[in-house]
Tab-separated table of C-alpha atoms and ligand atoms in Angstrom:
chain	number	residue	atom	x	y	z
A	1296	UNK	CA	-13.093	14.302	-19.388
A	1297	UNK	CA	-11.410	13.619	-15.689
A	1298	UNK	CA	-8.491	11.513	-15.354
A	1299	UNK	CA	-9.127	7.905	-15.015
A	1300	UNK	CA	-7.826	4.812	-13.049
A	1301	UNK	CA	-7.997	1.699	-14.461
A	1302	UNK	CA	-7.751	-1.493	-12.154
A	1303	UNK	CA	-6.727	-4.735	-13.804
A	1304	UNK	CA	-8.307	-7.714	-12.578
A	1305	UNK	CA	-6.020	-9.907	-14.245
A	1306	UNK	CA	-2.591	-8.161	-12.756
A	1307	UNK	CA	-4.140	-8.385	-9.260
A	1308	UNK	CA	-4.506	-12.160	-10.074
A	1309	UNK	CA	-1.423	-12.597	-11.188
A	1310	UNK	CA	0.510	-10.657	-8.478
A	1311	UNK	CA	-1.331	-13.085	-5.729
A	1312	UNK	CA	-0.492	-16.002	-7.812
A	1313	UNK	CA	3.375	-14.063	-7.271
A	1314	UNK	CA	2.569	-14.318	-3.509
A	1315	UNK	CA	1.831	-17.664	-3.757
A	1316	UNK	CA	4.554	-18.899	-5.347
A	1317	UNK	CA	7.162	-17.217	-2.898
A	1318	UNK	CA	5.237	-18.304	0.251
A	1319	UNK	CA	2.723	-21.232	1.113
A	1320	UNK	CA	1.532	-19.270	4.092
A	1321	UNK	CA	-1.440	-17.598	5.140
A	1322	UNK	CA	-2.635	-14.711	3.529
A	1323	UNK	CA	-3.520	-11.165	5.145
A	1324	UNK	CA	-4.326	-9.055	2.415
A	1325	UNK	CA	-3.293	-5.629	3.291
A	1326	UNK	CA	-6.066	-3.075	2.105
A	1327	UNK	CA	-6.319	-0.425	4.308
A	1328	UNK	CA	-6.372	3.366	2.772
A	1329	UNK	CA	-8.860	1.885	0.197
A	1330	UNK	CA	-6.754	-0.694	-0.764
A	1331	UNK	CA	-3.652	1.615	-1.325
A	1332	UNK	CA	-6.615	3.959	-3.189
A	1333	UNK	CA	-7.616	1.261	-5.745
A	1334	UNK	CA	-10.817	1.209	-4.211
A	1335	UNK	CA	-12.188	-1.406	-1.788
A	1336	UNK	CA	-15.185	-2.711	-3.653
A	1337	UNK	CA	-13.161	-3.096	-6.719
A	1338	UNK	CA	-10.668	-5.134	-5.102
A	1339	UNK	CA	-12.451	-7.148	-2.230
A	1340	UNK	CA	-13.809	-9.403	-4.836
A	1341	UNK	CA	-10.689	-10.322	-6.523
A	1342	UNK	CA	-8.610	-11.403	-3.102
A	1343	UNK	CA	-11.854	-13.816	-2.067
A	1344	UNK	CA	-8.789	-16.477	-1.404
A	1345	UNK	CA	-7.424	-14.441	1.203
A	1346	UNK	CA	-7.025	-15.647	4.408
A	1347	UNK	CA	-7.760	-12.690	6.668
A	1348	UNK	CA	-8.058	-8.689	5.247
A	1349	UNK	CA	-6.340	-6.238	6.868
A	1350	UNK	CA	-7.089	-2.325	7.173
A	1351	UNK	CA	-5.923	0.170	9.790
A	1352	UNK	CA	-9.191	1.779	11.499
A	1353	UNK	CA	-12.873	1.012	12.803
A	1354	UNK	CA	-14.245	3.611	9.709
A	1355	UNK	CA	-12.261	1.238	7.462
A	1356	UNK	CA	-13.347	-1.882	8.455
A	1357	UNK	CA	-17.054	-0.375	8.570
A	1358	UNK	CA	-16.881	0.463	4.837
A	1359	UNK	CA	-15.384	-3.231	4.091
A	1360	UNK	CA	-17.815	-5.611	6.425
A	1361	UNK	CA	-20.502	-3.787	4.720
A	1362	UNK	CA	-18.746	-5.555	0.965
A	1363	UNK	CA	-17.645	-9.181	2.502
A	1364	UNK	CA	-17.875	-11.602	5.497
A	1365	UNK	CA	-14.141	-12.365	5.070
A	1366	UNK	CA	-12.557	-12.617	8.380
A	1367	UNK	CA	-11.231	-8.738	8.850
A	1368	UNK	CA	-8.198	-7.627	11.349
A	1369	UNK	CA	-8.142	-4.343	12.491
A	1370	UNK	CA	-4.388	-3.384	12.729
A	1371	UNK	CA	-4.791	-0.350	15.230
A	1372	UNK	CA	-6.805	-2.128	17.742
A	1373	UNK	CA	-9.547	-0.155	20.190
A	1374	UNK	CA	-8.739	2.623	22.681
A	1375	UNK	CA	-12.147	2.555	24.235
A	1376	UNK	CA	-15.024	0.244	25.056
A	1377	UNK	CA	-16.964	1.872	22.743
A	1378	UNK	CA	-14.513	0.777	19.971
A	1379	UNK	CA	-14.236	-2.605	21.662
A	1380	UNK	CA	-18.269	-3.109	21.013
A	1381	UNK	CA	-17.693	-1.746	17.525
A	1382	UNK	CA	-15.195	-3.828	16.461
A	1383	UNK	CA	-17.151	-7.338	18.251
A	1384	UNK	CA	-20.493	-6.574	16.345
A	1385	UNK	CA	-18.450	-5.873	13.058
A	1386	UNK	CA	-16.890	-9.516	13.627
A	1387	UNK	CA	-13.147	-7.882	13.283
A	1388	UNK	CA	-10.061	-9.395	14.667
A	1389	UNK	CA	-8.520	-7.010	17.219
A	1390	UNK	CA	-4.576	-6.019	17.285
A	1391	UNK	CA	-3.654	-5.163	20.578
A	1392	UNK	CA	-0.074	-3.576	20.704
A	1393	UNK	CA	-0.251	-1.166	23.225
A	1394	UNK	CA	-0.553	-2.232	27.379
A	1395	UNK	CA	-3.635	0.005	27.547
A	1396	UNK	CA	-5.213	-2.150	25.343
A	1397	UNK	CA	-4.852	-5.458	27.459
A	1398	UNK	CA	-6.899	-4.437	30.566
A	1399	UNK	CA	-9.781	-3.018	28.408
A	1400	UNK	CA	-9.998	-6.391	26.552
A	1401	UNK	CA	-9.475	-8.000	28.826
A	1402	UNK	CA	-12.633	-6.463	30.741
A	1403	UNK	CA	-14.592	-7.203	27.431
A	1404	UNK	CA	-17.873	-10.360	27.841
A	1405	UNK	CA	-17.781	-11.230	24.544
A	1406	UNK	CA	-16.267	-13.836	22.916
A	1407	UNK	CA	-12.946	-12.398	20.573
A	1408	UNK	CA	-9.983	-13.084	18.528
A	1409	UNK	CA	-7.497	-10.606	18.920
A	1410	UNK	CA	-3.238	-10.581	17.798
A	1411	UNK	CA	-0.387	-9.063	19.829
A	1412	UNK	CA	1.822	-7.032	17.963
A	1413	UNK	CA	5.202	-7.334	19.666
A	1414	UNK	CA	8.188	-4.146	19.122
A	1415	UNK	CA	11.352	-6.393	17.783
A	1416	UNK	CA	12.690	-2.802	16.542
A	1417	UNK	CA	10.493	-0.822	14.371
A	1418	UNK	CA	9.886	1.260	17.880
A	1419	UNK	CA	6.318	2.451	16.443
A	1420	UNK	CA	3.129	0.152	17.329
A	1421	UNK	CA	3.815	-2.723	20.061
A	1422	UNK	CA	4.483	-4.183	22.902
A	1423	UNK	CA	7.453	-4.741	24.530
A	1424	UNK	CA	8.963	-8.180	26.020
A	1425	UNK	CA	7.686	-7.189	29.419
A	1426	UNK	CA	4.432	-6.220	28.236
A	1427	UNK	CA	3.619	-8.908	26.144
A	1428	UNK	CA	4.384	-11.869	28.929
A	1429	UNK	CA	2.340	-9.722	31.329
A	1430	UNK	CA	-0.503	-9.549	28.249
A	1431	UNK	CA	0.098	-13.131	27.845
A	1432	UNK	CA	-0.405	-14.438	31.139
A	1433	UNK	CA	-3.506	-12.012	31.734
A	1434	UNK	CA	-5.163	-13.500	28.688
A	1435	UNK	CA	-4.696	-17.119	29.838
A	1436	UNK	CA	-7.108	-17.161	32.320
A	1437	UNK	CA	-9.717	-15.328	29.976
A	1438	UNK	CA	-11.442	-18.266	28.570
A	1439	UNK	CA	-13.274	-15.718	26.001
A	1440	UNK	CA	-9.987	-14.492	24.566
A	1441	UNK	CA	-8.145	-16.491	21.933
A	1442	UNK	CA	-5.104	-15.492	20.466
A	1443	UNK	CA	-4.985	-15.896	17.073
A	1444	UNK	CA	-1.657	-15.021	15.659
A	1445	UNK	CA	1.726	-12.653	17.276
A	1446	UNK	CA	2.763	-10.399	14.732
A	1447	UNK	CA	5.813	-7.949	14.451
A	1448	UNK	CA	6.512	-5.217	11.755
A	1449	UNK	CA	10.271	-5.195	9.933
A	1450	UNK	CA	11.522	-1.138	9.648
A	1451	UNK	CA	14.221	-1.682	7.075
A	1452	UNK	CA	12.568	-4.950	5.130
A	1453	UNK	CA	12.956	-3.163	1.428
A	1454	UNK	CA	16.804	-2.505	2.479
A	1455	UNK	CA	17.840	-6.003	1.648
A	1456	UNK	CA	21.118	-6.079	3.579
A	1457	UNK	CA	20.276	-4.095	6.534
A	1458	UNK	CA	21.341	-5.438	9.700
A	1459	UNK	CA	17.495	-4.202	11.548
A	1460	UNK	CA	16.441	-7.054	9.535
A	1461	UNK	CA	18.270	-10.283	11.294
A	1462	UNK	CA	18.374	-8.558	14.432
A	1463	UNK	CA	14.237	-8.258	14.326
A	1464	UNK	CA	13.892	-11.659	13.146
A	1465	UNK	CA	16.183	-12.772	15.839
A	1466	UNK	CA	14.438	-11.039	18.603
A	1467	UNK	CA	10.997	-12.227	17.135
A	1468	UNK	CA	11.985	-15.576	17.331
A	1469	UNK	CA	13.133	-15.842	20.822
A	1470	UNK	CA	9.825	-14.210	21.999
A	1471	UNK	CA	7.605	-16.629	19.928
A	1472	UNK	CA	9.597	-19.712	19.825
A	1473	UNK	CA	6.811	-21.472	21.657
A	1474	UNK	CA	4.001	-19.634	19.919
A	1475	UNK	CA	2.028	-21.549	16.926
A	1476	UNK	CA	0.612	-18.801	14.728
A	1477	UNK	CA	3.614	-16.249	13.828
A	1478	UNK	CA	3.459	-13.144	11.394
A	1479	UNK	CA	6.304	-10.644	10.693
A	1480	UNK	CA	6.537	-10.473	6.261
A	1481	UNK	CA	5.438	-7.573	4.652
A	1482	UNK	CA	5.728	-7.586	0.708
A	1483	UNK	CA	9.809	-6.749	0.594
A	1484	UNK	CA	10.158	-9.141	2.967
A	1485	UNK	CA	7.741	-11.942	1.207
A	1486	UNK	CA	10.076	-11.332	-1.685
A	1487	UNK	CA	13.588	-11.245	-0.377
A	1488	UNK	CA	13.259	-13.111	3.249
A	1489	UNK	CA	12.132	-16.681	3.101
A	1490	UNK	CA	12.816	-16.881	6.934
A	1491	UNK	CA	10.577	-14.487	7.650
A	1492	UNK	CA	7.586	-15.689	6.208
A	1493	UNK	CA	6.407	-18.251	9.109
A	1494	UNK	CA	2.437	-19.096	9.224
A	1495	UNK	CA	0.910	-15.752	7.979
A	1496	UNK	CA	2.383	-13.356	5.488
A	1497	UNK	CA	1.196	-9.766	4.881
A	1498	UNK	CA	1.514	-8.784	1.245
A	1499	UNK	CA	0.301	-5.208	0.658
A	1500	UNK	CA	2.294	-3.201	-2.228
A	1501	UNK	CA	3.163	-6.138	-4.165
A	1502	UNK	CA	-0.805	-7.375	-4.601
A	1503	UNK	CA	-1.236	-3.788	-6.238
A	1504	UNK	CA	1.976	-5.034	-8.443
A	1505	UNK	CA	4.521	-2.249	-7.388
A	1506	UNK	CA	7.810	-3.527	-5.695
A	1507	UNK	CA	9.033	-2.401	-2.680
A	1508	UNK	CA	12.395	-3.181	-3.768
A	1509	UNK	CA	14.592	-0.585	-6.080
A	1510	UNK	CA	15.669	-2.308	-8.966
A	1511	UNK	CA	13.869	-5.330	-9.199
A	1512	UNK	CA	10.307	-5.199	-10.317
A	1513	UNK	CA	9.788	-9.451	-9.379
A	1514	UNK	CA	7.265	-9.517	-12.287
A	1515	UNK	CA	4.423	-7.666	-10.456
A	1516	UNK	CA	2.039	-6.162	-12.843
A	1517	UNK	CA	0.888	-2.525	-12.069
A	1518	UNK	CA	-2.737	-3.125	-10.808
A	1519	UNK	CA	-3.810	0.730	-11.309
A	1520	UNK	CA	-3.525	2.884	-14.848
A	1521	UNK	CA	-3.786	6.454	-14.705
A	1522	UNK	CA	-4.337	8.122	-17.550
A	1523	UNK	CA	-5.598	11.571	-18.792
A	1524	UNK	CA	-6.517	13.264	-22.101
A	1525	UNK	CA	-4.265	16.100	-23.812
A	1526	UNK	CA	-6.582	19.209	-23.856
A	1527	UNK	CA	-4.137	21.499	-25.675
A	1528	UNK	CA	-1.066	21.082	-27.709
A	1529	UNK	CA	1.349	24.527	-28.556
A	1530	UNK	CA	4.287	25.279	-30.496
A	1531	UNK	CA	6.613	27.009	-28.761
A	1532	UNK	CA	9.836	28.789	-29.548
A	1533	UNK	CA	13.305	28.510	-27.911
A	1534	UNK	CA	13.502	30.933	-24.437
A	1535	UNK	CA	9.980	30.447	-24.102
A	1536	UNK	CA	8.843	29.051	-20.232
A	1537	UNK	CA	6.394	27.124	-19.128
A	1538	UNK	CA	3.656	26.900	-16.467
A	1539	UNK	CA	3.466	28.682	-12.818
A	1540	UNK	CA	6.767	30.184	-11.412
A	1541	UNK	CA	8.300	30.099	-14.835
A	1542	UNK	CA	10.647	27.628	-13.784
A	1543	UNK	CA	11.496	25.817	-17.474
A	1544	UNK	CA	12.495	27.555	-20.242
A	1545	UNK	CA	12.851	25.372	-23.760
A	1546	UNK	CA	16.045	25.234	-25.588
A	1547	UNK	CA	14.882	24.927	-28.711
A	1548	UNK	CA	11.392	25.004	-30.341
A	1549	UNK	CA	9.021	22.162	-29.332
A	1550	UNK	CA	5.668	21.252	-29.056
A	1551	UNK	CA	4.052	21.262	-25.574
A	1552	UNK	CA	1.156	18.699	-24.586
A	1553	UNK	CA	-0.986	19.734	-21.891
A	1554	UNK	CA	-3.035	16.964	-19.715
A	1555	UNK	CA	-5.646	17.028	-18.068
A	1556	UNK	CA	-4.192	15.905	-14.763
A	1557	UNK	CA	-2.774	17.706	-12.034
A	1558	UNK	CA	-1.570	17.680	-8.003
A	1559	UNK	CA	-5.810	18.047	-7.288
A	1560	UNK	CA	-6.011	14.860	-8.888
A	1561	UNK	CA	-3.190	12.892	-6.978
A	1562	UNK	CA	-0.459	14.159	-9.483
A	1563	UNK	CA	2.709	14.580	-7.580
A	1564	UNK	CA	2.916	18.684	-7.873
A	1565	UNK	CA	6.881	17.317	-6.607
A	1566	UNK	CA	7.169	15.789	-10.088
A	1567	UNK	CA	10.531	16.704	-10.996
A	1568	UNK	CA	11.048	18.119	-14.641
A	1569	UNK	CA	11.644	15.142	-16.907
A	1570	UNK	CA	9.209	12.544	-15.095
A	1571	UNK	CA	8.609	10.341	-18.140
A	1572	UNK	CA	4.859	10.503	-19.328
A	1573	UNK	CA	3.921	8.084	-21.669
A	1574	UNK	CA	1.634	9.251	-24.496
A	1575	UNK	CA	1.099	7.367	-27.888
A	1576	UNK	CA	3.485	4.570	-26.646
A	1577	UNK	CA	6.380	7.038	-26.480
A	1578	UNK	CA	7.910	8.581	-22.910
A	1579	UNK	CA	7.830	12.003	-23.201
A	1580	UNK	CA	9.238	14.631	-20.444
A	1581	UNK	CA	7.064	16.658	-18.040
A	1582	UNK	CA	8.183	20.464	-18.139
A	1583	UNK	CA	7.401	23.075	-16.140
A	1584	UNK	CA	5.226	22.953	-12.476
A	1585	UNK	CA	2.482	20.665	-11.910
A	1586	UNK	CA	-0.674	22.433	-11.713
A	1587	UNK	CA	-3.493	21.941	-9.563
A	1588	UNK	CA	-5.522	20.829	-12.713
A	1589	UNK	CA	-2.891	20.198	-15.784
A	1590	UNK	CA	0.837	19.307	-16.531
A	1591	UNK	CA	1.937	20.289	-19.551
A	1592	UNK	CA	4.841	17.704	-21.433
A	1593	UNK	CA	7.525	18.548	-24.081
A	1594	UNK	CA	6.535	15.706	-26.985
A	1595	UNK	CA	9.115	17.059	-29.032
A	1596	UNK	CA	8.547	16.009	-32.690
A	1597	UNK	CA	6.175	13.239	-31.415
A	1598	UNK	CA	2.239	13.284	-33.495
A	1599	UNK	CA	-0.301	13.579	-30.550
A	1600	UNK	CA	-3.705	14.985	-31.069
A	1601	UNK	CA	-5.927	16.832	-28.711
A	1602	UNK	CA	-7.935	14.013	-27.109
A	1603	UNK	CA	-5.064	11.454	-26.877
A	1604	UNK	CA	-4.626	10.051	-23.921
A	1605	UNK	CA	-1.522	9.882	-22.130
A	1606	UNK	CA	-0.603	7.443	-19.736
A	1607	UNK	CA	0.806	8.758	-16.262
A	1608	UNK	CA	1.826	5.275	-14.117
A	1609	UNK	CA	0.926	1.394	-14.558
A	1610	UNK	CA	2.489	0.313	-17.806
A	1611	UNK	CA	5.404	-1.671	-18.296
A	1612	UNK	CA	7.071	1.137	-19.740
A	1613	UNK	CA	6.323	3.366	-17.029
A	1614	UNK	CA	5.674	2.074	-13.676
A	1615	UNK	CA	4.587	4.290	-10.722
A	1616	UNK	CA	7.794	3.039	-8.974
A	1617	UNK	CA	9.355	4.967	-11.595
A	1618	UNK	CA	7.652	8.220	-11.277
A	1619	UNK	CA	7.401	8.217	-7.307
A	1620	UNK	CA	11.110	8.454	-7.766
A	1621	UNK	CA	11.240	11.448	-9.990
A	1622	UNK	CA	8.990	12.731	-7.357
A	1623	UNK	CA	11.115	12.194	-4.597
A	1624	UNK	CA	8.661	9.508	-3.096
A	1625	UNK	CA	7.273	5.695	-3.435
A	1626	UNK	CA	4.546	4.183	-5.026
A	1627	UNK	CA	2.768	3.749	-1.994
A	1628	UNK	CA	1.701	7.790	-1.421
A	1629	UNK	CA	1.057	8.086	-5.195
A	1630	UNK	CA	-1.434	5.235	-5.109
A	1631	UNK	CA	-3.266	5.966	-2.354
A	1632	UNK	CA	-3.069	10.227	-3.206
A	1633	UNK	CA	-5.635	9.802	-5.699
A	1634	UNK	CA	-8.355	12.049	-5.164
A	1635	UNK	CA	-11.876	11.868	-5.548
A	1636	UNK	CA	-11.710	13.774	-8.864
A	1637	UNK	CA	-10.178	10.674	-10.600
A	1638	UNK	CA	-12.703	7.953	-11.827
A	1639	UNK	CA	-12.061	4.802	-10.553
A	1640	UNK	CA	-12.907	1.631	-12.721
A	1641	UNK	CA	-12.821	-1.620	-13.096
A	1642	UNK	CA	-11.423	-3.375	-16.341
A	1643	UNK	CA	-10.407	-6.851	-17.572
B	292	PLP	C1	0.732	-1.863	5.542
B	292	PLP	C2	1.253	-2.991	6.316
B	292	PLP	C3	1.821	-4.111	5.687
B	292	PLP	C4	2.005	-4.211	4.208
B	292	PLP	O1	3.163	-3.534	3.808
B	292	PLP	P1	3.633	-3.530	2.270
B	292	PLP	O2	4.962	-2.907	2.314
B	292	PLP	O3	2.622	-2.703	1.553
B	292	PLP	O4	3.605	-4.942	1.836
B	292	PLP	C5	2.179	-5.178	6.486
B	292	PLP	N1	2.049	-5.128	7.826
B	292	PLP	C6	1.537	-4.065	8.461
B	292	PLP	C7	1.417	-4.060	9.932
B	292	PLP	C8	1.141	-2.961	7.735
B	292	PLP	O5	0.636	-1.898	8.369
């Protein structure tokens, strides 16, 4: 029995309705990496009142024009003409954010809608001020260009009192105060930066119903359930260890659960001893080293039969932001770590 991920279609509803109530503006549904690995063709269907769907690469928008005619925007742009012809006949929006880009679109026959992403800070992906009037003003006289939108991308936006933030938002404004479509908000800033939100907003972790934010969950339900079965239960006694490297030792005698998940399913192998586990509707402590295939969990006292299943991330009880933080991570690298192993399906 492999591990399984179960994707609500009813939290992803509700976590857009979230987005809607915090923002009346357009929607670019972030779902590149397989929508943050809860599978495209699961998800594509539920975000049909998206504006515009986002993903990073040409492979990624292949897999998704093949499941929708949504309007798609390709977030890393071209970097040849070969791209360029790729990206026209698969109807994509184009980002351009690097001067390279500009000439060889602006060589291109074909009609196209492309958006200039603009550095205000993140110092990453876009252009610079100089770059984008000279990209502005070489696109003006291209009567088969239009420009859809200017974006920019916020570096500290889940650090609610940085100063990055006003200073981006600043800058972004001065270089787009004449400019009619506008898009900076990610989810943290959707959620905690009104100001920010302009005509499009780009909500990514927050449709998948984890929150950027420490501390404040804003009602987003977790979209993705991973669970696994016990395949072995063991009494052991106190100065007993556990698993590779030997690395926990009980204190007392306990009962050990082992699951059936491990780091070769997406299980972070960084998952510190006592990441909470929740099996039977009770959080019980992982012990010992993840294993490529297994963890094994100290259930104490707890009644758990082989063939339970316990529940790893996305319940209330135990969200994923929870355990990417006993794993020294976030939510996003657990979601989209899954690995092939896991089965992926759909459920009310
Ligand atoms: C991934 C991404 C987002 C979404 O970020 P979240 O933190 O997941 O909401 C927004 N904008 C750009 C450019 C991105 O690459």
């Amino acid at each position: 029995m492999p591990a399984v991920a179960l994707i609500s279609q009813s939290a992803l509803t509700h976590n857009l309705s979230i987005v809607k109530n915090k923002s009346s503006a357009k929607i670019v549904a972030m779902v590149k990496a397989n929508a943050y690995g809860h599978h495209l063709d699961l998800i594509t269907p539920l975000i049909k009142n998206a504006d515009i769907l986002a993903v990073s690469g040409l492979s990624e928008v292949q897999k998704l024009r093949q499941i929708t005619s949504q309007p798609i925007l390709l977030l890393s742009g071209v970097h040849s003409s070969q791209e360029l012809q790729q990206a026209i006949d698969l109807k994509c929006q184009i980002v351009i954010h690097h001067p390279a880009q500009i000439a060889l679109i602006n060589n291109n026959t074909q009609a196209l809608s492309v958006w200039l992403k603009i550095d205000t800070g993140m110092h990453r992906l876009g252009l610079s001020d100089d770059e984008y009037q000279h990209c502005l003003s070489s696109f003006k006289s291209n009567s088969l260009i239009t420009i859809e939108c200017v974006m920019s991308h916020f570096a500290c936006a889940d650090e609610l009192n940085h100063p990055m933030n006003s200073l981006q938002l600043e800058t972004f404004e001065q270089l787009t105060s004449d400019t009619i479509n506008r898009s900076m908000a990610n989810s943290a800033a959707i959620l905690s930066n009104p100001a920010s939100h302009f005509e499009f907003i780009r909500p990514g972790i927050m449709l998948y119903g984890a929150s950027p934010i420490a501390d404040n969950n804003y009602n987003l339900q977790p979209v993705m359930q991973l669970s696994a079965p016990v395949i072995a239960i063991k009494t052991i006694q106190a100065g007993t260890s556990v698993g590779y490297g030997a690395t926990w030792v009980a204190d007392q005698q306990t009962t050990i659960a082992i699951i059936g998940i491990g780091y070769g399913d997406g299980y972070p192998r960084h998952a510190k001893n006592g990441t909470p586990v929740l099996i039977n509707d009770i959080l019980c402590p992982l012990v010992g080293r993840v294993s490529m295939d297994m963890i094994t969990i100290d259930i104490g006292n707890a009644t758990v039969s082989i063939g339970d299943t316990a529940i790893l991330w996305g319940h209330k009880k135990l969200r994923v932001e929870t355990v990417a933080k006993y794993s020294n991570t976030i939510s996003y690298e657990l979601l989209t770590g899954i690995s092939g192993r896991v089965s992926v399906v759909s459920g009310e």
